[in-house]
Coordinates of C-alpha atoms and ligand atoms in Angstrom, one line a residue:
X27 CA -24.1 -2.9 -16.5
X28 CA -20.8 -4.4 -16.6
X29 CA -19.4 -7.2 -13.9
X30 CA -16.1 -9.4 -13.0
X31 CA -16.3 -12.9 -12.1
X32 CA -14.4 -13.6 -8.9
X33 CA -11.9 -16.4 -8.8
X34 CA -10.4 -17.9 -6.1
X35 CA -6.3 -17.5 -6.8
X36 CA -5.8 -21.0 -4.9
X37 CA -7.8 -23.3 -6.8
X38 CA -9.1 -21.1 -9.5
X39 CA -13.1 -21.5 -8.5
X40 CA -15.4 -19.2 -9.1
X41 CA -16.6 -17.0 -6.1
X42 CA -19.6 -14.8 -7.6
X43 CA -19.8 -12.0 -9.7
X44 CA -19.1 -8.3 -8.4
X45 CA -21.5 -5.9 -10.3
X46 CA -19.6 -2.5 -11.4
X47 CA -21.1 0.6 -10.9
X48 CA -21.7 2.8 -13.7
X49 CA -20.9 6.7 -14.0
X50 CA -24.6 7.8 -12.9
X51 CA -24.4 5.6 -9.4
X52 CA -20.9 7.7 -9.1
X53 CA -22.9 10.9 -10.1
X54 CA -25.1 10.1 -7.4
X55 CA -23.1 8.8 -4.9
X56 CA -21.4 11.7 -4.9
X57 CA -24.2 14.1 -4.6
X58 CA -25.5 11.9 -1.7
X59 CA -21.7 12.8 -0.4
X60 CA -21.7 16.3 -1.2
X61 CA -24.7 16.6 1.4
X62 CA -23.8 14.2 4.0
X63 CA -20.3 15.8 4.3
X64 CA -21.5 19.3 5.3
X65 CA -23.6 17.8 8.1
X66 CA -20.6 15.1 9.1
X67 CA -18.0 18.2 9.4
X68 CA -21.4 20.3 11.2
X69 CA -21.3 17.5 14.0
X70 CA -19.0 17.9 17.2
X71 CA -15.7 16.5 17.4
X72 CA -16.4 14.0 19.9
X73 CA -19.1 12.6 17.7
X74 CA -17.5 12.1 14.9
X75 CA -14.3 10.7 17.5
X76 CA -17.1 8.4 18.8
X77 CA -18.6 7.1 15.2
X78 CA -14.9 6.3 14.4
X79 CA -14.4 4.1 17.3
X80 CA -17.5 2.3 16.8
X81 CA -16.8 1.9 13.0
X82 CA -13.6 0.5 14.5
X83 CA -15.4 -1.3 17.2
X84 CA -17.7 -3.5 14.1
X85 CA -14.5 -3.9 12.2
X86 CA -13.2 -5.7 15.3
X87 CA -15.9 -7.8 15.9
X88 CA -15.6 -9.1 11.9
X89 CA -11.6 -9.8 11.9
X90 CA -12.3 -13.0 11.3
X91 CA -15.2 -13.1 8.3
X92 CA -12.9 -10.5 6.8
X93 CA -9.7 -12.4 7.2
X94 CA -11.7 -14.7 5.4
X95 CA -13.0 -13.4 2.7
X96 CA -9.8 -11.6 2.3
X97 CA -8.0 -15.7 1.9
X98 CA -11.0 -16.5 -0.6
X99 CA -10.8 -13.1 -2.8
X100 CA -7.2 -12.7 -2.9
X101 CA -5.5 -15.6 -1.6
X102 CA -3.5 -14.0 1.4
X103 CA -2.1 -16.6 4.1
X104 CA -4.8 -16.5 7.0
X105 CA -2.3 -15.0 9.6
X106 CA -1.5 -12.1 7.1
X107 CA -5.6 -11.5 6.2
X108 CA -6.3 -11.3 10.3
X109 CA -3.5 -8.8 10.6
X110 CA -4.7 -7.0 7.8
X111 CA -8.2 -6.6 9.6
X112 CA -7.1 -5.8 13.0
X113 CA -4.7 -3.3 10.9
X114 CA -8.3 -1.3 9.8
X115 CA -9.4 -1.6 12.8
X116 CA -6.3 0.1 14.4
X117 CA -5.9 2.7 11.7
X118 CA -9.1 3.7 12.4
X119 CA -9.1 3.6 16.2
X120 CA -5.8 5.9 15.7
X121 CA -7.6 8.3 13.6
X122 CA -10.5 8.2 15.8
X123 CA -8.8 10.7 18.4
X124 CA -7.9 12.9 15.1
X125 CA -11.4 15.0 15.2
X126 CA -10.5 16.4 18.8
X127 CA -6.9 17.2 17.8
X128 CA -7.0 19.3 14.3
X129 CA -5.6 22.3 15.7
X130 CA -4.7 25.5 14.0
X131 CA -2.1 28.1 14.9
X132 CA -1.9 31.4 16.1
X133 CA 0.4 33.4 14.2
X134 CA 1.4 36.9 16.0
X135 CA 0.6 39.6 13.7
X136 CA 0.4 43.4 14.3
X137 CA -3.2 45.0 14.7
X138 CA -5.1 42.2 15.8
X139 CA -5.3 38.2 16.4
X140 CA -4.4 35.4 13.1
X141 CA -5.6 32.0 13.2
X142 CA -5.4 29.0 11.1
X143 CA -8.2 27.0 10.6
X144 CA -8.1 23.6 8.7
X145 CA -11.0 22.8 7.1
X146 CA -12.2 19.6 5.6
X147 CA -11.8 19.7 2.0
X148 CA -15.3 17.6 0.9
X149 CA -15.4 14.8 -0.8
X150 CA -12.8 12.2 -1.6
X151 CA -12.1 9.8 -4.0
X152 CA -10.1 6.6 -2.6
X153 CA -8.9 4.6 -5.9
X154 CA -7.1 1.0 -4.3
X155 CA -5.3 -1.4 -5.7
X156 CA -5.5 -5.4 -5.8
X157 CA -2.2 -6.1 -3.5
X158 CA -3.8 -4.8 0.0
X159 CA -7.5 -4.1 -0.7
X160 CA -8.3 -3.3 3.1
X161 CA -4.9 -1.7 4.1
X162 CA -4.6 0.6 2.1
X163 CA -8.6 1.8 1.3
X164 CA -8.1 2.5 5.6
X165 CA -5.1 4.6 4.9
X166 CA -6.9 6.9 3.0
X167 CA -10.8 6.7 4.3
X168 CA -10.1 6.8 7.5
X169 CA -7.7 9.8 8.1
X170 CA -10.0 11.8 5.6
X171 CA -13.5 10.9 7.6
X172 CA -11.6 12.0 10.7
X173 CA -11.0 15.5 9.4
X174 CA -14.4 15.7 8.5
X175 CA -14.5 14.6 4.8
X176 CA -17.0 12.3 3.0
X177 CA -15.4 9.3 0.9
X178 CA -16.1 7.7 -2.1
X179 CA -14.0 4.6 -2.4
X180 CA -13.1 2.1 -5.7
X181 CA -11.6 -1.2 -5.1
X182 CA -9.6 -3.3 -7.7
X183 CA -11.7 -5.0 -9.9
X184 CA -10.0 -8.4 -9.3
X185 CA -10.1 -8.2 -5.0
X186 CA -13.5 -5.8 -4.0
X187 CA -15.6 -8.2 -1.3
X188 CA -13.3 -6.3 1.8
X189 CA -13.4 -3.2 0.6
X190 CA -18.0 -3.6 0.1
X191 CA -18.0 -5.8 3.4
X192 CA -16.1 -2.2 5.2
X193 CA -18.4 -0.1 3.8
X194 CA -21.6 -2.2 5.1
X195 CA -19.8 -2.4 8.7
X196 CA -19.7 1.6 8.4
X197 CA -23.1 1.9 7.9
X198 CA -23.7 -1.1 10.7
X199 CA -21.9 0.9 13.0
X200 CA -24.1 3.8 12.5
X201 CA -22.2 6.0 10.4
X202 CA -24.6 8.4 8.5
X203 CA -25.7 7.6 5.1
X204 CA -23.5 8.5 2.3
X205 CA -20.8 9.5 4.4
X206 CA -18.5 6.7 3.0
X207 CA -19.8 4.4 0.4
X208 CA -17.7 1.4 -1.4
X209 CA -18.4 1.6 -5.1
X210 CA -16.5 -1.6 -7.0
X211 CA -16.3 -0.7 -11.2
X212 CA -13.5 -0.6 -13.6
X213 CA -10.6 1.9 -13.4
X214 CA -11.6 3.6 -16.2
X215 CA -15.3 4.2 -15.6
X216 CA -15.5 4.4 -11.7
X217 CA -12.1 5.4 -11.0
X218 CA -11.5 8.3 -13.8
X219 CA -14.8 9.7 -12.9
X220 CA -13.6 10.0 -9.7
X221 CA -10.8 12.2 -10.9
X222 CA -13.2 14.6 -13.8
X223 CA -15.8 14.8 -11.1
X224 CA -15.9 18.6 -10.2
X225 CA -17.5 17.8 -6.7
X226 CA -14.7 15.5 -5.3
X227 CA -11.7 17.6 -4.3
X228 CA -9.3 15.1 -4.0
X229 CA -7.9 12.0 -5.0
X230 CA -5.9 9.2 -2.7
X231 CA -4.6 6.6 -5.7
X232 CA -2.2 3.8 -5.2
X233 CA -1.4 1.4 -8.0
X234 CA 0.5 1.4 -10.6
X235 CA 2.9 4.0 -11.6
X236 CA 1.2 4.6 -15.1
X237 CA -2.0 4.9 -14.0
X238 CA -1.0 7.4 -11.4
X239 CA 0.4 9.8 -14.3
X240 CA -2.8 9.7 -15.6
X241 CA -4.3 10.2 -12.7
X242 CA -2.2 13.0 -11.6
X243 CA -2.8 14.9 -15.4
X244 CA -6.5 14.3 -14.9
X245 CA -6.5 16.0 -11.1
X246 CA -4.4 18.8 -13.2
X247 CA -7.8 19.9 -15.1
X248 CA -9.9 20.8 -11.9
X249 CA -6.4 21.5 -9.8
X250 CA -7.4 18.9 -7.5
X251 CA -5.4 17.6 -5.0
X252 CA -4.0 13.9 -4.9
X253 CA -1.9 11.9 -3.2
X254 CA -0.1 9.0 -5.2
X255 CA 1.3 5.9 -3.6
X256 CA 2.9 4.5 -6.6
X257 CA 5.2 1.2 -7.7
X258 CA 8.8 0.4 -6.2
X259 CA 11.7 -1.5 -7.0
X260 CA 13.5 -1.5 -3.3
X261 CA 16.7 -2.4 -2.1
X262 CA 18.1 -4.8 0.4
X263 CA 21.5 -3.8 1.1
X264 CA 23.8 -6.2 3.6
X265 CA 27.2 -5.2 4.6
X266 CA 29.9 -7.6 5.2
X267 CA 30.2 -6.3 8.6
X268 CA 26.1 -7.1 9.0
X269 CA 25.0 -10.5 11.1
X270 CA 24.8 -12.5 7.4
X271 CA 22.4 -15.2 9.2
X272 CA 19.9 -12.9 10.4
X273 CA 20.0 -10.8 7.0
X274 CA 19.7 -14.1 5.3
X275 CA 17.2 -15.8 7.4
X276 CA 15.0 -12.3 7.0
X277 CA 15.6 -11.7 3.4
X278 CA 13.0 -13.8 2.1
X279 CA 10.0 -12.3 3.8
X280 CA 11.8 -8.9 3.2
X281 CA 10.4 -9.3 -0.8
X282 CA 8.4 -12.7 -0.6
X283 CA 5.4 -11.9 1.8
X284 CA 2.4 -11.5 0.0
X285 CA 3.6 -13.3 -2.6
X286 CA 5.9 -10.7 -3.5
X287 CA 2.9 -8.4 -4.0
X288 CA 3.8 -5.6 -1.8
X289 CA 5.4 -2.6 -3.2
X290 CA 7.5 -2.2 -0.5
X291 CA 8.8 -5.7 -1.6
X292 CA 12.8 -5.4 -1.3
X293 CA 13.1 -7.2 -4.7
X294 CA 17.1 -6.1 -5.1
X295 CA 19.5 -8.0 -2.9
X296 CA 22.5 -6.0 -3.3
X297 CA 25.5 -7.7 -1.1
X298 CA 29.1 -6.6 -0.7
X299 CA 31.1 -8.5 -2.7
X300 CA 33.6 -10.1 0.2
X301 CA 30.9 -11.6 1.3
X302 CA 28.5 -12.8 -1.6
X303 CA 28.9 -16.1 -2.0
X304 CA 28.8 -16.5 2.0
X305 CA 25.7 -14.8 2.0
X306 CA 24.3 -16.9 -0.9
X307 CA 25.2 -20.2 0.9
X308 CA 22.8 -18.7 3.5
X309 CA 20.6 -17.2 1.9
X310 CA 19.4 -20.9 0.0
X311 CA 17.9 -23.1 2.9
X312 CA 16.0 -19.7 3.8
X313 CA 14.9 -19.5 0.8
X314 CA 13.6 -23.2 0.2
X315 CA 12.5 -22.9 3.7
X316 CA 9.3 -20.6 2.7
X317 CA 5.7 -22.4 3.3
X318 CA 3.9 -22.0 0.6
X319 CA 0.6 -23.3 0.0
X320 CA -3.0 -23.7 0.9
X321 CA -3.8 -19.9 1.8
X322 CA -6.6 -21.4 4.4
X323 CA -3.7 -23.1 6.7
X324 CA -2.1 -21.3 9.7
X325 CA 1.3 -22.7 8.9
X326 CA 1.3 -21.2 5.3
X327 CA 3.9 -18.2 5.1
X328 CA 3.1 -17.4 1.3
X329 CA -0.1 -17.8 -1.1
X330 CA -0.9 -18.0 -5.1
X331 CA -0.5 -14.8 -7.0
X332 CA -3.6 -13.0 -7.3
X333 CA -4.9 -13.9 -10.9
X334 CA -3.5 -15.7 -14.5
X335 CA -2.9 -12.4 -16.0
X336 CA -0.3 -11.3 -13.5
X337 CA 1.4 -15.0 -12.9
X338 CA 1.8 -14.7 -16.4
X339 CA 3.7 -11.3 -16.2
X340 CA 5.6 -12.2 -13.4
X341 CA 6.4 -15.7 -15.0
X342 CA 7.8 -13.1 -18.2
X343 CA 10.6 -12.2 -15.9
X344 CA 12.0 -15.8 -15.7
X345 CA 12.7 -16.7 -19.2
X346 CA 14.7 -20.4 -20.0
X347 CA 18.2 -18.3 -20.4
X348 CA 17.4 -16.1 -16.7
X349 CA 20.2 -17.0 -14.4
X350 CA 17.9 -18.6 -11.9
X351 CA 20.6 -19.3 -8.5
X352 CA 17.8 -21.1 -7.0
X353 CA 14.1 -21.6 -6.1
X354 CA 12.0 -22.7 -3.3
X355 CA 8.5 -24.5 -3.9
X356 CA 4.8 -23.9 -4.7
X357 CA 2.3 -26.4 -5.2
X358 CA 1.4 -28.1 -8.8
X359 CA -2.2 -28.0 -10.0
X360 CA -5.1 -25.4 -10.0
X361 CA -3.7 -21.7 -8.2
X362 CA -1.6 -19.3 -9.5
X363 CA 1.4 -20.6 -7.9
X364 CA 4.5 -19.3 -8.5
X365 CA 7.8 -20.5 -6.3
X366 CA 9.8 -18.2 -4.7
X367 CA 12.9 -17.5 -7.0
X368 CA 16.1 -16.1 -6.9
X369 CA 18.2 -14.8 -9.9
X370 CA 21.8 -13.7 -10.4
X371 CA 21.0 -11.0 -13.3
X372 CA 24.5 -11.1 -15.7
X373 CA 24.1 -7.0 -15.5
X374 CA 23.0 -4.0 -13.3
X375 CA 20.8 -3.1 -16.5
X376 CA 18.7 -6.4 -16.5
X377 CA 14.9 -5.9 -16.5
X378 CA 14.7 -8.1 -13.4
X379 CA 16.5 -5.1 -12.0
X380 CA 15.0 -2.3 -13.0
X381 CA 11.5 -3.2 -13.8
X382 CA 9.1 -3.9 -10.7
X383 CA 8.4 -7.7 -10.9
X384 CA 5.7 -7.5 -8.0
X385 CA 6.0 -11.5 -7.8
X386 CA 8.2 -13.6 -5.5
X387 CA 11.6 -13.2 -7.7
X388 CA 14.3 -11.2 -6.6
X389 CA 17.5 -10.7 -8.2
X390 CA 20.3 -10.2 -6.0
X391 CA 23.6 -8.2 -6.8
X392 CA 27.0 -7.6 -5.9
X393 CA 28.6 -4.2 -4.6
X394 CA 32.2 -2.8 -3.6
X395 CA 31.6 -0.3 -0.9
X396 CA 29.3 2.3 0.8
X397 CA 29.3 4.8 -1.9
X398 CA 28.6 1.8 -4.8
X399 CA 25.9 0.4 -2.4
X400 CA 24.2 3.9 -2.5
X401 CA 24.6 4.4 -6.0
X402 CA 22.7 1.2 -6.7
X403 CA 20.2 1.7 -4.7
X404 CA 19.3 4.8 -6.1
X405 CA 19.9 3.8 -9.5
X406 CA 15.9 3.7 -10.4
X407 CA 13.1 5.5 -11.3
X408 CA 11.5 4.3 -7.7
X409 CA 12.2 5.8 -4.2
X410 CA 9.4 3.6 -2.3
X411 CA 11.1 1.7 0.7
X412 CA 14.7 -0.5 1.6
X413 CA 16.4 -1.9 4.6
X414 CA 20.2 -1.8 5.4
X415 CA 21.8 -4.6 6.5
X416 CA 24.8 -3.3 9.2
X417 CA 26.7 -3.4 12.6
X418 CA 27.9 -0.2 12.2
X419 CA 26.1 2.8 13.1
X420 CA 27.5 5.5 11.9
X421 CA 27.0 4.0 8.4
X422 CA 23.5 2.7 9.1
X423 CA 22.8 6.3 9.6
X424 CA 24.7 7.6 6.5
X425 CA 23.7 4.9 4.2
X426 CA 19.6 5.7 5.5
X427 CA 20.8 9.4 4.8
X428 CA 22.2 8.5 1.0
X429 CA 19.3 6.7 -0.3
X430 CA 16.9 8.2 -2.2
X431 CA 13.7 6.4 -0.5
X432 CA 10.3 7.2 1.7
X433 CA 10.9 4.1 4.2
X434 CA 13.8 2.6 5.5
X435 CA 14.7 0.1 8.1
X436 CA 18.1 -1.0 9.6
X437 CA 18.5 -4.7 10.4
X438 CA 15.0 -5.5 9.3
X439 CA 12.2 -5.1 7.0
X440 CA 9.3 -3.3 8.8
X441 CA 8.2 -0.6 6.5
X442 CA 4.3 -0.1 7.7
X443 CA 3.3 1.0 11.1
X444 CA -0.3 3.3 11.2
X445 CA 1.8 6.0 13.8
X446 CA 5.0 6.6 11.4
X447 CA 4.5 8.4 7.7
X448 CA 4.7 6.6 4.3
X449 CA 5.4 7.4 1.1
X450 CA 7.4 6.8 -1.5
X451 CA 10.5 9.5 -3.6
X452 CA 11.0 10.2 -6.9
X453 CA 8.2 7.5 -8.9
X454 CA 7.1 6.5 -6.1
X455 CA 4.7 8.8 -5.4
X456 CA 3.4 11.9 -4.1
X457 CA 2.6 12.8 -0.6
X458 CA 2.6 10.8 2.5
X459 CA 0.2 8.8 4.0
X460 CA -0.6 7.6 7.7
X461 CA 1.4 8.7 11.1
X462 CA 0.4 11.7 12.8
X463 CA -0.1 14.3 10.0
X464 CA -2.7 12.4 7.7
X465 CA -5.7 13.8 9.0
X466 CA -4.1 17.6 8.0
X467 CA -3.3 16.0 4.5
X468 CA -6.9 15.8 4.2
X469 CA -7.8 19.7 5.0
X470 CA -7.5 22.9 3.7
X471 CA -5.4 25.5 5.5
X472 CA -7.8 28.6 6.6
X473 CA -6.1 31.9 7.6
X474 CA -8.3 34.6 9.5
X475 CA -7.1 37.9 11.0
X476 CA -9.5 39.9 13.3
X477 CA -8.6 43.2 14.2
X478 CA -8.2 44.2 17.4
X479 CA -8.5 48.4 16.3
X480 CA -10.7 49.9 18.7
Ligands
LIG22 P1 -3.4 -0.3 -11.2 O1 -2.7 1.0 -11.4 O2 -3.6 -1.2 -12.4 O3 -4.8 -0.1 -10.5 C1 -4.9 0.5 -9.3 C2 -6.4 1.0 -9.2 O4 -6.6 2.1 -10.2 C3 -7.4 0.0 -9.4 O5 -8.5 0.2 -8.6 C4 -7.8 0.3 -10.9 O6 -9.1 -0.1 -11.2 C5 -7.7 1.8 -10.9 N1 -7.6 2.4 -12.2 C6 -7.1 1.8 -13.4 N2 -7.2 2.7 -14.4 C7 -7.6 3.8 -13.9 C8 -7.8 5.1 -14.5 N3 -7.6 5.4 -15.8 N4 -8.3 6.1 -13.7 C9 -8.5 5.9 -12.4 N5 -8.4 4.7 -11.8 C10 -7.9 3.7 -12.5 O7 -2.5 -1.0 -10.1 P2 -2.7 -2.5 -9.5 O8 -2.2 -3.5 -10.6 O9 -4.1 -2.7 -9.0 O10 -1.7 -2.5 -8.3 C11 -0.4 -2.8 -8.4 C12 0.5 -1.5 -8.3 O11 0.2 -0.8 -7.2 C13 2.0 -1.8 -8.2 O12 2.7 -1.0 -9.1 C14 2.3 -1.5 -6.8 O13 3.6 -1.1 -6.6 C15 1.4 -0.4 -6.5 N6 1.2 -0.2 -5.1 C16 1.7 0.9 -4.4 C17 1.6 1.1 -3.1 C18 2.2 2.2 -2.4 O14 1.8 2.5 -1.2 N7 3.2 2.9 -2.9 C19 0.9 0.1 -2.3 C20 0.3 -1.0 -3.0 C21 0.5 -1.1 -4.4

């Protein structure tokens, strides 16, 4: 049995070791699931409505232990951690009145009656990344227990003590055994037996572009559904005719919250270029004005990166001949602290541009018009998120239209709300998750016709 030693991103102390499961505790994990699905889909809608909201009830009454443990594993400011438990807790609440509301249609047909049933489609795999371990292992387990599926669920190896602290409130709420169970392990043990496992019949990933191709080609063998919720390399566009303070004021947390870890992180700042330098003038004291530090203090606005490995691939990005405009600060010592950063790249081709950093650097660019601004933004592989910087709505509208992206916002930077869908275009991903049509993403459309001959 294999294991990873925890460390705390903020002071670099050691938290514990997580033990990894190995490929027979997946085996029989999932045969455990196999069964406990049929008699979780058997139940009546309002039970499994009611186990939901109680699951969402315990998750409630630990905001704060996982806030917590969520600052200790992954060094995420304490206001962001608490918002990211009462986020669980209102994914799932939201999903909880998805059991009484998976309705079919009635097609009219000649000779007799059609309806559509959609069925659950068994077990699920949930493979979750490092950036938001509870977030996103709610996007997909909850939507999928509330069509009536069974989960199986990997967390990152770095970030897993949410993700195993969920699963024991599932089973404290009184959610039946096997139903949904947290198994930590490495990607390619735990998580690609997920995807060659002939019994679960579809996988949720988000991470990393690269592993998601491989994920996607392994799903190819048994034709097994997946959703991917891949990298991103968004865009930031501000108009002249925008309010320049507010887009200035807002452009730091539109790419430095969480560190920068977010792949919905706006990381290019592309600007008209009557107004660059006015907006660059601005966009400085905003910059330097981010708090970061101490993950632990309610003031902080931005934490450590997650581990040494990725500061050190972040830190790749700004080399001694980057055109670095400015930065802000980041405290010296044990962490992986990184300051927030701001480069001018000398071309439209620079890695910094095309590459997803998924640190606090951003690289901001100029543009002459509308149909420029659209052709940047679209110039990448990624199609994730963006926000448009405008007084005018005509071209807030068109400009939304033109780029080639999941999730947009005009005059801000919200991207995530559980009621609307998200997803990414082109590299992005594949399929959408949350909003009102996850729980269907989760079934299997079932046609009947019953003849009405006499
Ligand atoms: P990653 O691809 O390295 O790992 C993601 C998960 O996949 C981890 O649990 C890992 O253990 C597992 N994994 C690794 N190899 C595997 C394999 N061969 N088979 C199955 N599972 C495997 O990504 P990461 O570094 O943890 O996360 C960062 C990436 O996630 C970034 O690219 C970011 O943009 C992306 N992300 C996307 C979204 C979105 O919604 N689009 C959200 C958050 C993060």
């Amino acid at each position: 049995m294999t294991s990873t030693t925890l460390i705390n991103p903020a002071d670099e102390s050691v938290l514990g070791t997580i033990e990894h499961a190995t490929i027979a505790e997946v085996d029989d994990a999932v045969a455990r699931a196999v069964v406990a699905q049929r008699r979780w889909a058997a139940l009546a809608p309002a039970e499994r409505a009611a186990a939901l909201r109680r699951f969402a009830a315990a998750v409630d009454g630990a905001v704060d232990e996982l806030a917590r443990l969520e600052v200790r594993n992954s060094g995420h400011p304490i206001t962001q951690a608490r918002w990211e438990a009462e986020h669980v807790r209102d994914v799932l609440t939201y999903y909880s009145a998805a059991p009484e509301r998976m309705l079919g249609s009635q097609i009219p047909v000649a000779g007799g009656i059609d309806i559509t049933f959609l069925e659950p489609i068994g077990v699920v795999g949930v493979i979750v990344p490092w950036n938001f371990p509870m977030t996103i292992a709610s996007w997909g387990f909850a939507p999928a227990l509330a069509a009536g599926n069974a989960v199986v669920l990997k967390p990152a190896e770095w970030t897993p003590l949410t993700a195993v602290r969920l699963g024991e409130l599932a089973r404290e709420s009184g959610l039946p055994d096997g139903v949904f169970t947290v198994l930590p392990g490495r990607g390619s043990v735990v998580g690609e037996r997920f995807v060659s496992h002939p019994d679960v019949r579809k996988i949720v990933f988000t991470g990393s572009t690269e592993v998601g191709k491989r994920v996607m080609a392994g799903c190819a063998d048994s034709v097994k559904a997946v959703t991917l919720e891949l990298g991103g390399k968004s865009a930031n566009v501000v108009f002249a005719d925008a309010d320049l303070e507010k887009a200035a004021a807002t452009a730091p947390y539109g790419v430095f919250e969480n560190a920068g870890q977010d792949c919905c992180a706006r990381s290019r700042i592309l600007v008209q270029r009557s107004v660059f330098d006015r907006f660059l003038e601005l966009l400085e004291p905003a910059v330097r004005g981010v708090v970061v530090g101490a993950p632990g203090d309610e003031a902080t606005e931005m934490g450590p990166l997650v581990s040494r490995a990725h500061h050190d691939r972040v830190a790749s990005f700004v080399t001694d001949d980057a055109r670095v405009a400015f930065r802000g600060t980041a405290p010296t010592g044990p962490g992986f602290w990184f300051p927030p950063t701001v480069l001018l790249p000398a071309s439209r081709s620079d890695r910094s541009v095309t590459e997803e950093i998924f640190g606090p650097v951003v690289a901001v660019l100029p543009f002459d018009d509308e149909a420029d601004a659209i052709a940047l933004a679209n110039d990448s592989v990624y199609g994730l998120s963006g926000s448009i910087f405008t007084r005018d709505l005509g071209r807030a509208l068109r400009v939304s239209r033109g780029i080639e992206s999941g999730n947009l916002s005009v005059n801000s930077h919200s991207s995530v709300r559980y009621s609307t869908p998200f997803g990414g275009f082109k590299q992005s991903g594949l399929g959408r998750e949350l909003g009102p049509d996850a729980a269907a993403a989760f079934t299997e459309t079932k046609n009947v016709f019953l003849s009405t001959d006499a």
